[in-house]
PDB file of C-alpha atoms in Angstrom:
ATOM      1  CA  UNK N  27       0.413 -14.108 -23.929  1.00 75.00           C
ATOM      2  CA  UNK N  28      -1.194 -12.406 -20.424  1.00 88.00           C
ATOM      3  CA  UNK N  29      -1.668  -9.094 -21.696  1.00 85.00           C
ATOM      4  CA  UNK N  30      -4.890  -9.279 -23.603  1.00 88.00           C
ATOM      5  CA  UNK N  31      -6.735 -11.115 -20.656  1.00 95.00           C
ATOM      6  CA  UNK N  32      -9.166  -9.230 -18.760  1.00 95.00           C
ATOM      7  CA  UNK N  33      -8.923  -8.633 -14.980  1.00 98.00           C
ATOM      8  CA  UNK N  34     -11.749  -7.229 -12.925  1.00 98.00           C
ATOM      9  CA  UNK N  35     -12.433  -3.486 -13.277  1.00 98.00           C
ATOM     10  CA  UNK N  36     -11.051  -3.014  -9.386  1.00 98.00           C
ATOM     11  CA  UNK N  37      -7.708  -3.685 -10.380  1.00 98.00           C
ATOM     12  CA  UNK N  38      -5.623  -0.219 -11.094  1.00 98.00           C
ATOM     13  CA  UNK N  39      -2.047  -1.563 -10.551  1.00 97.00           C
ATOM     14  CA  UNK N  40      -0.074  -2.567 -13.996  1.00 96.00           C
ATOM     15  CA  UNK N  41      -2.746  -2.152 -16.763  1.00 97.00           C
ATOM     16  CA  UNK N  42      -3.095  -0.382 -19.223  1.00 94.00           C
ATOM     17  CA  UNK N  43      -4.682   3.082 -19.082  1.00 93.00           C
ATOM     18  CA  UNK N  44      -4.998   2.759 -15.497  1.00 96.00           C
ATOM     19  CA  UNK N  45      -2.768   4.202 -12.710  1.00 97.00           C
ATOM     20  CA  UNK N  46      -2.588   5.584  -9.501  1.00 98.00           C
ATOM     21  CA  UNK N  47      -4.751   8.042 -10.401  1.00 97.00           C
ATOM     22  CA  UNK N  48      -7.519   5.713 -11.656  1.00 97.00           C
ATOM     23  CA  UNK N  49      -6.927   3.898  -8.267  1.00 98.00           C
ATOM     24  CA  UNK N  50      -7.407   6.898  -6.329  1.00 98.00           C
ATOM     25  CA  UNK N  51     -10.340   8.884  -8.374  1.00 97.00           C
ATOM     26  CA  UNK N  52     -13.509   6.764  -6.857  1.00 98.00           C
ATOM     27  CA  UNK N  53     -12.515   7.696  -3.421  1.00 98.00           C
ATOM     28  CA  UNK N  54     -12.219  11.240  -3.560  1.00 98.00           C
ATOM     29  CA  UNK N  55     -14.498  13.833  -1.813  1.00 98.00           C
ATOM     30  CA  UNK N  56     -15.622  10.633   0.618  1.00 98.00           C
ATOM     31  CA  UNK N  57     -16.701  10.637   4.167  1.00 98.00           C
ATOM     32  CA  UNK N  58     -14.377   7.570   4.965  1.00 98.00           C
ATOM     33  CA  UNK N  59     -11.752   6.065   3.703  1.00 98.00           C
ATOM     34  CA  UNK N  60      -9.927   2.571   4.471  1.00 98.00           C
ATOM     35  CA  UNK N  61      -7.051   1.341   3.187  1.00 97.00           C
ATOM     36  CA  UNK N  62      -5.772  -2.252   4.031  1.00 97.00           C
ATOM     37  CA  UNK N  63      -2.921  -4.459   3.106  1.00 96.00           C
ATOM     38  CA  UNK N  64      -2.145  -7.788   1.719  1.00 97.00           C
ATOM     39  CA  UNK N  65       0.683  -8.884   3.627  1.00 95.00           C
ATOM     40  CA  UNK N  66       3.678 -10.543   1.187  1.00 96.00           C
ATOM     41  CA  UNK N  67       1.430 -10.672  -1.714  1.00 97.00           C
ATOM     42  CA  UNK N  68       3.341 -12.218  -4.592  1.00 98.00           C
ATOM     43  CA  UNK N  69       4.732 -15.134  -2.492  1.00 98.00           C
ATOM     44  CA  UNK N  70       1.642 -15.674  -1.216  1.00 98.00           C
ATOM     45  CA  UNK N  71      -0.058 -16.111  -4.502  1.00 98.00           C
ATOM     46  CA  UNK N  72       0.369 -19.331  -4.653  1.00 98.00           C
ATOM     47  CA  UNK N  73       1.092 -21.800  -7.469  1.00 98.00           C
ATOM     48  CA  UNK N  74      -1.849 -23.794  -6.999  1.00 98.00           C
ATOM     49  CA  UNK N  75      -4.019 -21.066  -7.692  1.00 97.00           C
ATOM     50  CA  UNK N  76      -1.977 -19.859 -11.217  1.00 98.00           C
ATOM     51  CA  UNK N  77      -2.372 -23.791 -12.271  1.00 98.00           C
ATOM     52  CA  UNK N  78      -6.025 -23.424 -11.243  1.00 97.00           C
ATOM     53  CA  UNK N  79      -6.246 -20.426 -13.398  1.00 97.00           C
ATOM     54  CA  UNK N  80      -4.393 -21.711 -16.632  1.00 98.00           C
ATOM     55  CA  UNK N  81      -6.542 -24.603 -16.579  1.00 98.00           C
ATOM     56  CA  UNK N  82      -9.722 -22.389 -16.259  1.00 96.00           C
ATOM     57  CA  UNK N  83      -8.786 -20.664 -19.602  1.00 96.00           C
ATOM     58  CA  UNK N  84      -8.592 -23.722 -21.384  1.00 96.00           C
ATOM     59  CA  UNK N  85      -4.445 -25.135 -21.350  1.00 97.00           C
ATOM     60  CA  UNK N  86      -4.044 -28.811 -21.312  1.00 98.00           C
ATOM     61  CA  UNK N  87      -2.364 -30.457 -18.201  1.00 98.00           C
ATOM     62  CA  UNK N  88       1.068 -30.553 -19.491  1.00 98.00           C
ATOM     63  CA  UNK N  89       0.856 -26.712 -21.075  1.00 97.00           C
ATOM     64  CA  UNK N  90      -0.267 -26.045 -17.612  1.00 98.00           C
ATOM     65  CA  UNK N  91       2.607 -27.550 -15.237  1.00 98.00           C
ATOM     66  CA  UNK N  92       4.988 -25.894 -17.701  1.00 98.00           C
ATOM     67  CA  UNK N  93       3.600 -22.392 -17.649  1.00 97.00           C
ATOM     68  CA  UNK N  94       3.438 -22.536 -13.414  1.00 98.00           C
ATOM     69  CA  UNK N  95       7.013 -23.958 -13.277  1.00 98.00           C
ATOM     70  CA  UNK N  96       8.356 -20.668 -15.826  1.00 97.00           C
ATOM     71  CA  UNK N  97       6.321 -18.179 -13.419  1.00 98.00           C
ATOM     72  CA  UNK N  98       6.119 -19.237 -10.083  1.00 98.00           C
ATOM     73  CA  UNK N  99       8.799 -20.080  -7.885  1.00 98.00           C
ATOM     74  CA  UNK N 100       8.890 -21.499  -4.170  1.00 98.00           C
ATOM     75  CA  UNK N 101       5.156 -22.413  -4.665  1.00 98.00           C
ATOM     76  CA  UNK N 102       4.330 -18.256  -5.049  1.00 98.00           C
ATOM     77  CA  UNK N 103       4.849 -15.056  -7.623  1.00 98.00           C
ATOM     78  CA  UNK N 104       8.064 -14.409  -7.817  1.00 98.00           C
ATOM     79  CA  UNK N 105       8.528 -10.566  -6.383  1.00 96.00           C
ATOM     80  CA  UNK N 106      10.221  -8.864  -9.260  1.00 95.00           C
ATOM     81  CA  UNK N 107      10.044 -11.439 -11.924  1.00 97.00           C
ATOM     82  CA  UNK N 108       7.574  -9.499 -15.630  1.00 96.00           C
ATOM     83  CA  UNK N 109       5.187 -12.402 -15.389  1.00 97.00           C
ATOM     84  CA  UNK N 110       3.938 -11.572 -12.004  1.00 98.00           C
ATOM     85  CA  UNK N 111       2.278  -8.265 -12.089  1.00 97.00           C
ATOM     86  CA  UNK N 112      -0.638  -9.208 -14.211  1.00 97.00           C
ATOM     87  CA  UNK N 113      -0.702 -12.787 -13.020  1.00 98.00           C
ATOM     88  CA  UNK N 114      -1.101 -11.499 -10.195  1.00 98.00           C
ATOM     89  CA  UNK N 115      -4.455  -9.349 -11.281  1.00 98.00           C
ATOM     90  CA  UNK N 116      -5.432 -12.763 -13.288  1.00 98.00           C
ATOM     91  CA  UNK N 117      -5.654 -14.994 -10.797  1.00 98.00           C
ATOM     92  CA  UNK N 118      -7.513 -12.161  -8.134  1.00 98.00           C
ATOM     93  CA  UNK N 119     -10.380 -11.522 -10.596  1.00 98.00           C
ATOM     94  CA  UNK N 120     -12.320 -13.502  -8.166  1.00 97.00           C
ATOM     95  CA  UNK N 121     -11.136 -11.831  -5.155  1.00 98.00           C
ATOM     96  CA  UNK N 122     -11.544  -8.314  -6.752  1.00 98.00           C
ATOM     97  CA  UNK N 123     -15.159  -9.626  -7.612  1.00 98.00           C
ATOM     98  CA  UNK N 124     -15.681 -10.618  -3.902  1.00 98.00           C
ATOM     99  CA  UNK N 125     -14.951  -7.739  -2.435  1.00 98.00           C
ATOM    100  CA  UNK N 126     -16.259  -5.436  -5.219  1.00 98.00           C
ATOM    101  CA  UNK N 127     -19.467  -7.197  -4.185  1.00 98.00           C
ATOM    102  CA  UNK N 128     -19.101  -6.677  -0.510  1.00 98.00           C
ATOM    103  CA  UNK N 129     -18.689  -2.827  -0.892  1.00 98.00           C
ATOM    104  CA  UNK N 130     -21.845  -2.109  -2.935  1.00 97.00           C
ATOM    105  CA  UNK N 131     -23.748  -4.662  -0.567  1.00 96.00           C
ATOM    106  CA  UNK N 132     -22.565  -2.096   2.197  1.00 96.00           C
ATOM    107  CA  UNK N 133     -22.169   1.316   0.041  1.00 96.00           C
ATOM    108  CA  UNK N 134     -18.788   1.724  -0.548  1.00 98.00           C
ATOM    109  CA  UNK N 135     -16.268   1.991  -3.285  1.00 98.00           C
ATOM    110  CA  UNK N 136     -13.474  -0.487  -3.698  1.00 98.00           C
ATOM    111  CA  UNK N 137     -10.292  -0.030  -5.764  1.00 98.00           C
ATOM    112  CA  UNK N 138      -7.197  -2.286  -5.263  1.00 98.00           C
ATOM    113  CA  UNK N 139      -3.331  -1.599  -6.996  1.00 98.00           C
ATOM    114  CA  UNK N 140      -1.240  -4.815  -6.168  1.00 97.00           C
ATOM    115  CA  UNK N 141      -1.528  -5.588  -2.682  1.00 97.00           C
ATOM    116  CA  UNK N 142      -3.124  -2.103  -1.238  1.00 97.00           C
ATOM    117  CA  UNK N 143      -6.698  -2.633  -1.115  1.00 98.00           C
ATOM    118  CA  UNK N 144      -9.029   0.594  -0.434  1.00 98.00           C
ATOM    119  CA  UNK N 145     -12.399   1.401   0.416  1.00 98.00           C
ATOM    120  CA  UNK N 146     -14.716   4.799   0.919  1.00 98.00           C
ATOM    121  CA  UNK N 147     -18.019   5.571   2.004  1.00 98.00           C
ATOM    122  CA  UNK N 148     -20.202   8.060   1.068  1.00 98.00           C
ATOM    123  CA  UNK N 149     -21.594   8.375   4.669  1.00 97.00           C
ATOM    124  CA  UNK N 150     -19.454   8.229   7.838  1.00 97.00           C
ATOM    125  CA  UNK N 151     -21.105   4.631   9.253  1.00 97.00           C
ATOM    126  CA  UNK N 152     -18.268   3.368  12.281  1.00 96.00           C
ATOM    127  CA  UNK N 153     -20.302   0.416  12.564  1.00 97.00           C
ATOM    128  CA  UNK N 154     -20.282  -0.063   8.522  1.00 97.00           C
ATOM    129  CA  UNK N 155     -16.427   0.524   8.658  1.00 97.00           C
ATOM    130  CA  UNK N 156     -16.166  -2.200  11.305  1.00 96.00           C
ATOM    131  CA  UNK N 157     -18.336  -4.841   9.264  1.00 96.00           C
ATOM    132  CA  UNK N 158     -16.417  -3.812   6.210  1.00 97.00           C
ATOM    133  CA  UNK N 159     -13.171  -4.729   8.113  1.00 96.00           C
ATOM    134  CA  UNK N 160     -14.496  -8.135   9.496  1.00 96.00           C
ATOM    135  CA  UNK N 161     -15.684  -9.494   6.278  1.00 98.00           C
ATOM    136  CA  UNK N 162     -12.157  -8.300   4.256  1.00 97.00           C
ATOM    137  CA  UNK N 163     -10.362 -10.214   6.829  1.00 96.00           C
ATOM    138  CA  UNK N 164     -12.379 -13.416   5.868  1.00 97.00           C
ATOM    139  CA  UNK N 165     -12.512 -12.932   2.008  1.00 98.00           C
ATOM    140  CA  UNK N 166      -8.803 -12.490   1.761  1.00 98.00           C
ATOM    141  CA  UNK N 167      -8.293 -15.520   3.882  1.00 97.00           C
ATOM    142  CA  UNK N 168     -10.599 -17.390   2.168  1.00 97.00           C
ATOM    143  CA  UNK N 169      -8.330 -16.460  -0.988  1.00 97.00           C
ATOM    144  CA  UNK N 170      -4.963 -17.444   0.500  1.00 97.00           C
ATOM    145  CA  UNK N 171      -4.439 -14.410   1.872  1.00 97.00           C
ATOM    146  CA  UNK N 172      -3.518 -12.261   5.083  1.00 95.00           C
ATOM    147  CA  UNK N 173      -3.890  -8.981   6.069  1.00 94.00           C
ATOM    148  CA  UNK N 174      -0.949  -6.851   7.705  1.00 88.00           C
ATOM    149  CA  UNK N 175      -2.862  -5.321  10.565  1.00 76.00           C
ATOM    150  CA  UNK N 176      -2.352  -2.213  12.661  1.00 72.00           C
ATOM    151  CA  UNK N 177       0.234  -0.152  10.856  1.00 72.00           C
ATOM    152  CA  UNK N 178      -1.376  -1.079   7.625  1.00 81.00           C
ATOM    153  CA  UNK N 179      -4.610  -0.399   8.453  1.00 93.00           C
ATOM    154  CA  UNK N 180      -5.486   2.853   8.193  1.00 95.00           C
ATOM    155  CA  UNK N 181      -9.178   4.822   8.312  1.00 97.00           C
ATOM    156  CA  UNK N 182      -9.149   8.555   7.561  1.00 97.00           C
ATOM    157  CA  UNK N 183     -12.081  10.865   7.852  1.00 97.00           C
ATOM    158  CA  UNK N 184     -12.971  14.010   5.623  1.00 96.00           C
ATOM    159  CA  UNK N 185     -11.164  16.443   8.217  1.00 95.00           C
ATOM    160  CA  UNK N 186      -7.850  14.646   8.311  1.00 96.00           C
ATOM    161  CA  UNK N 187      -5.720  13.897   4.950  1.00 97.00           C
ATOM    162  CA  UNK N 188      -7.148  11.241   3.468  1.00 98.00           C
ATOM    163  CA  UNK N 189      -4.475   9.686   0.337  1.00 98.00           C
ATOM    164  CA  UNK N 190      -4.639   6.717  -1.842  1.00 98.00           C
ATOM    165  CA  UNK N 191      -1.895   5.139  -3.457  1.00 97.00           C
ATOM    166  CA  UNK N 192       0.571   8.605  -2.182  1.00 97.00           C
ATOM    167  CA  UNK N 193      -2.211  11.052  -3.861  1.00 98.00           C
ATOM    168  CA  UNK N 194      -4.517  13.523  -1.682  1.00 98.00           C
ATOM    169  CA  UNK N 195      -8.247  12.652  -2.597  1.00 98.00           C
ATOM    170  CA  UNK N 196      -9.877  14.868  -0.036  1.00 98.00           C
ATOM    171  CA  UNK N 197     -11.066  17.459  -2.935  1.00 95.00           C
ATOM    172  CA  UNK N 198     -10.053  15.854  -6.209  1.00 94.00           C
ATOM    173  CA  UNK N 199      -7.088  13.673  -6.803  1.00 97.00           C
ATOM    174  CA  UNK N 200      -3.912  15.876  -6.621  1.00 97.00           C
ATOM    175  CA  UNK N 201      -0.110  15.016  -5.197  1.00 97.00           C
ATOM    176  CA  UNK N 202       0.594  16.546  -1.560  1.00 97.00           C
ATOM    177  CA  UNK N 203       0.698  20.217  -1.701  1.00 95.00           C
ATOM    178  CA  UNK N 204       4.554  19.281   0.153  1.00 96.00           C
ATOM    179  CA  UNK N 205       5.196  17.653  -2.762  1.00 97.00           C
ATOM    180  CA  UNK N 206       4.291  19.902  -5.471  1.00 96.00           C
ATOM    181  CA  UNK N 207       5.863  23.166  -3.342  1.00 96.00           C
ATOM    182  CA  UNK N 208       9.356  20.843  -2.988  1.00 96.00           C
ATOM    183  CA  UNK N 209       8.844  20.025  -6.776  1.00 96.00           C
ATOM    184  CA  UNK N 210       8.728  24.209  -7.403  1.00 95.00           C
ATOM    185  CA  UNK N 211      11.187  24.379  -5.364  1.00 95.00           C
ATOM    186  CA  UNK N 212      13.607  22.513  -6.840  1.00 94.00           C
ATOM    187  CA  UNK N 213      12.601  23.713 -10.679  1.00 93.00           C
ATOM    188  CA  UNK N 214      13.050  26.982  -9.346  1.00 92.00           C
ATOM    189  CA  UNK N 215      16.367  26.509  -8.405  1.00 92.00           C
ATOM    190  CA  UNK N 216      17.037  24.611 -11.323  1.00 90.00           C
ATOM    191  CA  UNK N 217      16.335  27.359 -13.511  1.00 90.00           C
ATOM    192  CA  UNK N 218      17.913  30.108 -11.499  1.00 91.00           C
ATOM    193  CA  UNK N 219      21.312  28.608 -10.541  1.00 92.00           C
ATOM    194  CA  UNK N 220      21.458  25.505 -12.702  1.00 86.00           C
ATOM    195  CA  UNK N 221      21.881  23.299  -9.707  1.00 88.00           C
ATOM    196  CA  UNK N 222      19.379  20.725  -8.846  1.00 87.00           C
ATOM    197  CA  UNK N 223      19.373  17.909  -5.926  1.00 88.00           C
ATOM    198  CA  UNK N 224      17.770  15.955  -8.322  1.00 93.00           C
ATOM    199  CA  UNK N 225      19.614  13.999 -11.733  1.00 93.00           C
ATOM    200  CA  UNK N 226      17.985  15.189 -15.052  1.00 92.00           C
ATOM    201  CA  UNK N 227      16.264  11.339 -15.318  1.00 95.00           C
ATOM    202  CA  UNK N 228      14.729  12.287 -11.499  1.00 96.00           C
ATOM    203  CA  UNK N 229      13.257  15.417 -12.410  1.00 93.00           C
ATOM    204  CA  UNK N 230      12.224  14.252 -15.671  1.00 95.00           C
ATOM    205  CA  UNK N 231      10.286  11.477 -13.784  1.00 97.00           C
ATOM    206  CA  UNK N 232       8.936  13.658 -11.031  1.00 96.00           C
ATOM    207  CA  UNK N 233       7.780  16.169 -13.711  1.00 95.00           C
ATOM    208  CA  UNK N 234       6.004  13.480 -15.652  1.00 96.00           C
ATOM    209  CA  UNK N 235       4.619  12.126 -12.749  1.00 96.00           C
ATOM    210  CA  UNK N 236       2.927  15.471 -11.871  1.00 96.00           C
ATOM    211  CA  UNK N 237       2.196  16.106 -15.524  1.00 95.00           C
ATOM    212  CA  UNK N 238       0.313  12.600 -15.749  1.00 95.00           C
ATOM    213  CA  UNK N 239      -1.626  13.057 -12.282  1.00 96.00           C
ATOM    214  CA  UNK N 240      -3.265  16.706 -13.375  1.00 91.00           C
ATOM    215  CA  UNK N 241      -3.867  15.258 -17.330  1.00 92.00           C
ATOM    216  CA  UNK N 242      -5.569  12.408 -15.803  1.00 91.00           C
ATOM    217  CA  UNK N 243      -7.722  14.579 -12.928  1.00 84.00           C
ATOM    218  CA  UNK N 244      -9.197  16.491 -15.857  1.00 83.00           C
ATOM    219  CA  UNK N 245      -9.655  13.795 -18.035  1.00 76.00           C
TER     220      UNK N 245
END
């Protein structure tokens, strides 16, 4: 029923043909990059807003209150439940839009995968950054939303090691270099002893991970 609907291009995080890697690609090779955080983001998509959005596509009233009760619960996403991933993208098509919009209005990229939210800049503008910050804060509230601060909020410039959604964009989009050498490391000693520290499901994920991330980089 939810998978055919369209969610704003900004949205990277449990669609189809697009990953971490599509999350991560428009910020590469940028002076600045921001990354905030929606703090308790399924809960606090509330079920008010996934009635408002069943309605807007065209259910009745009573299709409507019976769809919110089967995927919200406590008034909010629940966190785990298959429903919530892309309802969660549905219903923050107008947030995405929002905030899309602020970055170009200010020259940056945006790109957000469930509840981490991040931004670049071409040019390294503190005062931009600081603007960028100040109006996120009020869009996301304005949405029903809040963001963690501090912690969570993180700027990196082009001389420290700037990743989005755990992949290095500073020059391309790759996995840490400690990563891939731990990665060797434990293929190599797979191969030479037959012992791993990894199960055979692990390093078949870890491999496929790394497989996906360099397929998708040269895409």
């Amino acid at each position: 029923m939810l998978g055919g609907l369209p969610v704003h291009p900004a949205a990277n995080g449990f669609e189809p043909e697009r990953s971490i890697v599509t999350n991560a690609r428009p910020h590469e090779g940028q002076a600045v990059v921001v990354k905030m955080d929606l703090r308790d983001f399924f809960p606090s998509t509330s079920a008010d807003r996934v009635h408002e959005y069943f309605r807007a596509i065209g259910y009745d009233q009573g299709s409507t209150a019976l769809l919110v009760r089967l995927c919200t619960h406590a008034n909010g996403l629940p966190q785990g439940a298959p429903t919530s991933p892309k309802l969660s993208n549905l219903v923050n098509a107008r947030l995405d839009a929002r905030l899309d919009g602020l970055a170009r209005h200010v020259g940056a990229n945006y790109t957000r995968y469930a509840d981490d939210m991040t931004f670049s800049f071409e040019e390294d503008d503190r005062q931009a950054v600081q603007n960028l910050i100040r109006s996120v804060k009020f869009i996301v509230a304005d949405e029903g939303y809040e963001l963690h601060q501090h912690r969570k909020l993180q700027i990196r410039r082009r001389h420290g090691r700037q990743m989005v959604t755990g992949l290095v964009v500073n020059d391309g989009v790759s996995l840490p270099r400690s990563t891939r050498r731990w990665l060797r490391a434990v293929e190599h000693r797979q191969a030479k002893t037959g012992q791993s520290t990894l199960t055979p499901a692990q390093l078949q994920g870890w491999r496929a991970l790394a497989n996906m991330v360099q397929a998708q980089e040269e895409a």
